[in-house]
Short mmCIF file of C-alpha atoms in Angstrom, two decimals:
data_model
loop_
_atom_site.label_atom_id
_atom_site.label_comp_id
_atom_site.label_asym_id
_atom_site.label_seq_id
_atom_site.Cartn_x
_atom_site.Cartn_y
_atom_site.Cartn_z
CA ILE A 179 0.00 0.00 0.00
CA PHE A 180 2.88 2.37 0.76
CA LEU A 181 4.30 1.80 -2.72
CA ALA A 182 0.94 2.32 -4.43
CA TYR A 183 -0.24 5.40 -2.54
CA GLY A 184 2.93 6.72 -0.98
CA ILE A 185 5.47 6.64 -3.76
CA VAL A 186 3.53 6.16 -6.99
CA GLY A 187 0.68 8.49 -6.08
CA ILE A 188 3.00 11.28 -5.00
CA THR A 189 5.09 10.81 -8.16
CA GLN A 190 1.99 11.02 -10.37
CA ALA A 191 0.76 14.15 -8.62
CA ALA A 192 4.21 15.76 -8.79
CA ALA A 193 4.45 15.05 -12.53
CA GLY A 194 1.04 16.63 -13.08
CA PHE A 195 1.81 19.72 -11.02
CA PHE A 196 5.20 20.10 -12.70
CA VAL A 197 3.65 20.08 -16.18
CA TYR A 198 0.94 22.51 -15.04
CA ALA A 199 3.53 24.92 -13.64
CA VAL A 200 5.78 24.67 -16.71
CA ILE A 201 2.93 25.51 -19.09
CA MET A 202 1.77 28.41 -16.93
CA ALA A 203 5.34 29.74 -16.71
CA SER A 204 5.86 29.41 -20.46
CA TYR A 205 2.85 31.67 -20.98
CA GLY A 206 4.08 34.24 -18.48
CA TRP A 207 2.42 33.11 -15.25
CA MET A 208 5.21 32.41 -12.78
CA PRO A 209 4.19 30.37 -9.72
CA ASN A 210 4.64 33.28 -7.29
CA ARG A 211 2.22 35.39 -9.40
CA LEU A 212 -0.44 32.66 -9.31
CA LEU A 213 -0.62 32.57 -5.50
CA PHE A 214 -3.81 34.05 -4.04
CA ILE A 215 -5.33 35.35 -7.32
CA LYS A 216 -8.18 32.84 -7.62
CA ALA A 217 -10.89 35.49 -7.27
CA GLU A 218 -9.25 37.71 -9.88
CA TRP A 219 -8.54 34.74 -12.17
CA GLU A 220 -12.16 33.55 -12.15
CA ASP A 221 -13.72 37.02 -12.46
CA GLU A 222 -15.28 36.96 -15.92
CA TYR A 223 -15.55 40.77 -15.96
CA ASN A 224 -11.81 41.23 -15.36
CA ASN A 225 -10.36 41.39 -18.87
CA ASN A 226 -7.03 42.97 -18.00
CA LEU A 227 -5.36 40.66 -15.48
CA GLU A 228 -1.60 41.16 -15.72
CA ASP A 229 0.81 38.21 -15.77
CA SER A 230 4.43 38.13 -14.56
CA TRP A 231 5.69 39.68 -17.81
CA GLY A 232 3.20 42.55 -17.81
CA GLN A 233 0.89 41.15 -20.50
CA GLU A 234 -2.83 41.59 -19.95
CA TRP A 235 -5.08 38.55 -20.22
CA SER A 236 -8.81 38.49 -20.87
CA TYR A 237 -11.12 36.06 -19.14
CA GLY A 238 -11.44 33.91 -22.26
CA GLN A 239 -7.68 33.72 -22.72
CA ARG A 240 -7.20 32.71 -19.08
CA MET A 241 -9.83 29.99 -19.33
CA MET A 242 -8.26 28.63 -22.53
CA LEU A 243 -4.87 28.50 -20.80
CA GLN A 244 -6.42 26.83 -17.77
CA GLN A 245 -8.05 24.18 -19.98
CA THR A 246 -4.70 23.57 -21.70
CA CYS A 247 -3.03 23.10 -18.33
CA ASN A 248 -5.79 20.77 -17.13
CA GLY A 249 -5.40 18.62 -20.25
CA ALA A 250 -1.63 18.51 -19.86
CA TYR A 251 -2.02 17.56 -16.18
CA PHE A 252 -4.28 14.65 -17.15
CA LEU A 253 -1.91 13.53 -19.90
CA ALA A 254 1.04 13.61 -17.49
CA ILE A 255 -0.87 11.40 -15.05
CA VAL A 256 -1.69 8.93 -17.84
CA GLN A 257 1.93 8.78 -19.00
CA VAL A 258 3.18 8.18 -15.46
CA GLN A 259 0.59 5.40 -15.14
CA TRP A 260 1.96 3.78 -18.31
CA ALA A 261 5.44 3.86 -16.83
CA ASP A 262 4.14 2.52 -13.51
CA VAL A 263 2.35 -0.44 -15.07
CA ILE A 264 5.44 -1.38 -17.09
CA ILE A 265 7.70 -0.94 -14.05
CA SER A 266 5.37 -3.07 -11.91
CA LYS A 267 5.21 -5.72 -14.63
CA THR A 268 8.98 -5.96 -15.05
CA ARG A 269 10.35 -6.00 -11.52
CA MET A 270 12.42 -9.16 -11.99
CA LEU A 271 12.98 -9.36 -15.75
CA SER A 272 13.59 -6.53 -18.17
CA ILE A 273 10.91 -5.53 -20.67
CA PHE A 274 13.02 -7.12 -23.42
CA GLN A 275 13.19 -10.48 -21.63
CA GLN A 276 9.57 -10.55 -20.55
CA GLY A 277 7.92 -8.79 -23.48
CA MET A 278 4.45 -7.31 -23.67
CA LYS A 279 2.44 -10.47 -24.36
CA ASN A 280 -0.38 -9.77 -21.90
CA ASN A 281 -3.24 -8.78 -24.22
CA VAL A 282 -5.46 -7.56 -21.39
CA LEU A 283 -2.73 -5.20 -20.18
CA ASN A 284 -2.03 -3.98 -23.72
CA PHE A 285 -5.74 -3.33 -24.27
CA ALA A 286 -5.95 -1.48 -20.93
CA ILE A 287 -3.02 0.78 -21.87
CA ILE A 288 -4.58 1.59 -25.25
CA PHE A 289 -8.04 2.07 -23.68
CA GLU A 290 -6.64 4.46 -21.08
CA THR A 291 -4.87 6.42 -23.79
CA VAL A 292 -7.77 6.74 -26.18
#
């Protein structure tokens, strides 16, 4: 249980938060600027919210960026889950020795992706 929730869960969450923060920073929203601006961020009448670089963002632009970050967060979680299932499957033998012959597992990976 410690491995599943303690290590793997924290790693998945950290990967998601890292991707979220990188995307926000690449668009000008540094983490220190994002602290405590939830009310301003979600105010649909505030169309001139300034980011860390001095650019003004409209409500629609902020929501589009937020949706992009949410999608990237989800994708990061899925990719870490792929890695986790392959790591869990190949604890004793390498992936090249064991192979990926489990059709149920292969279907589950594809189903999770699509």
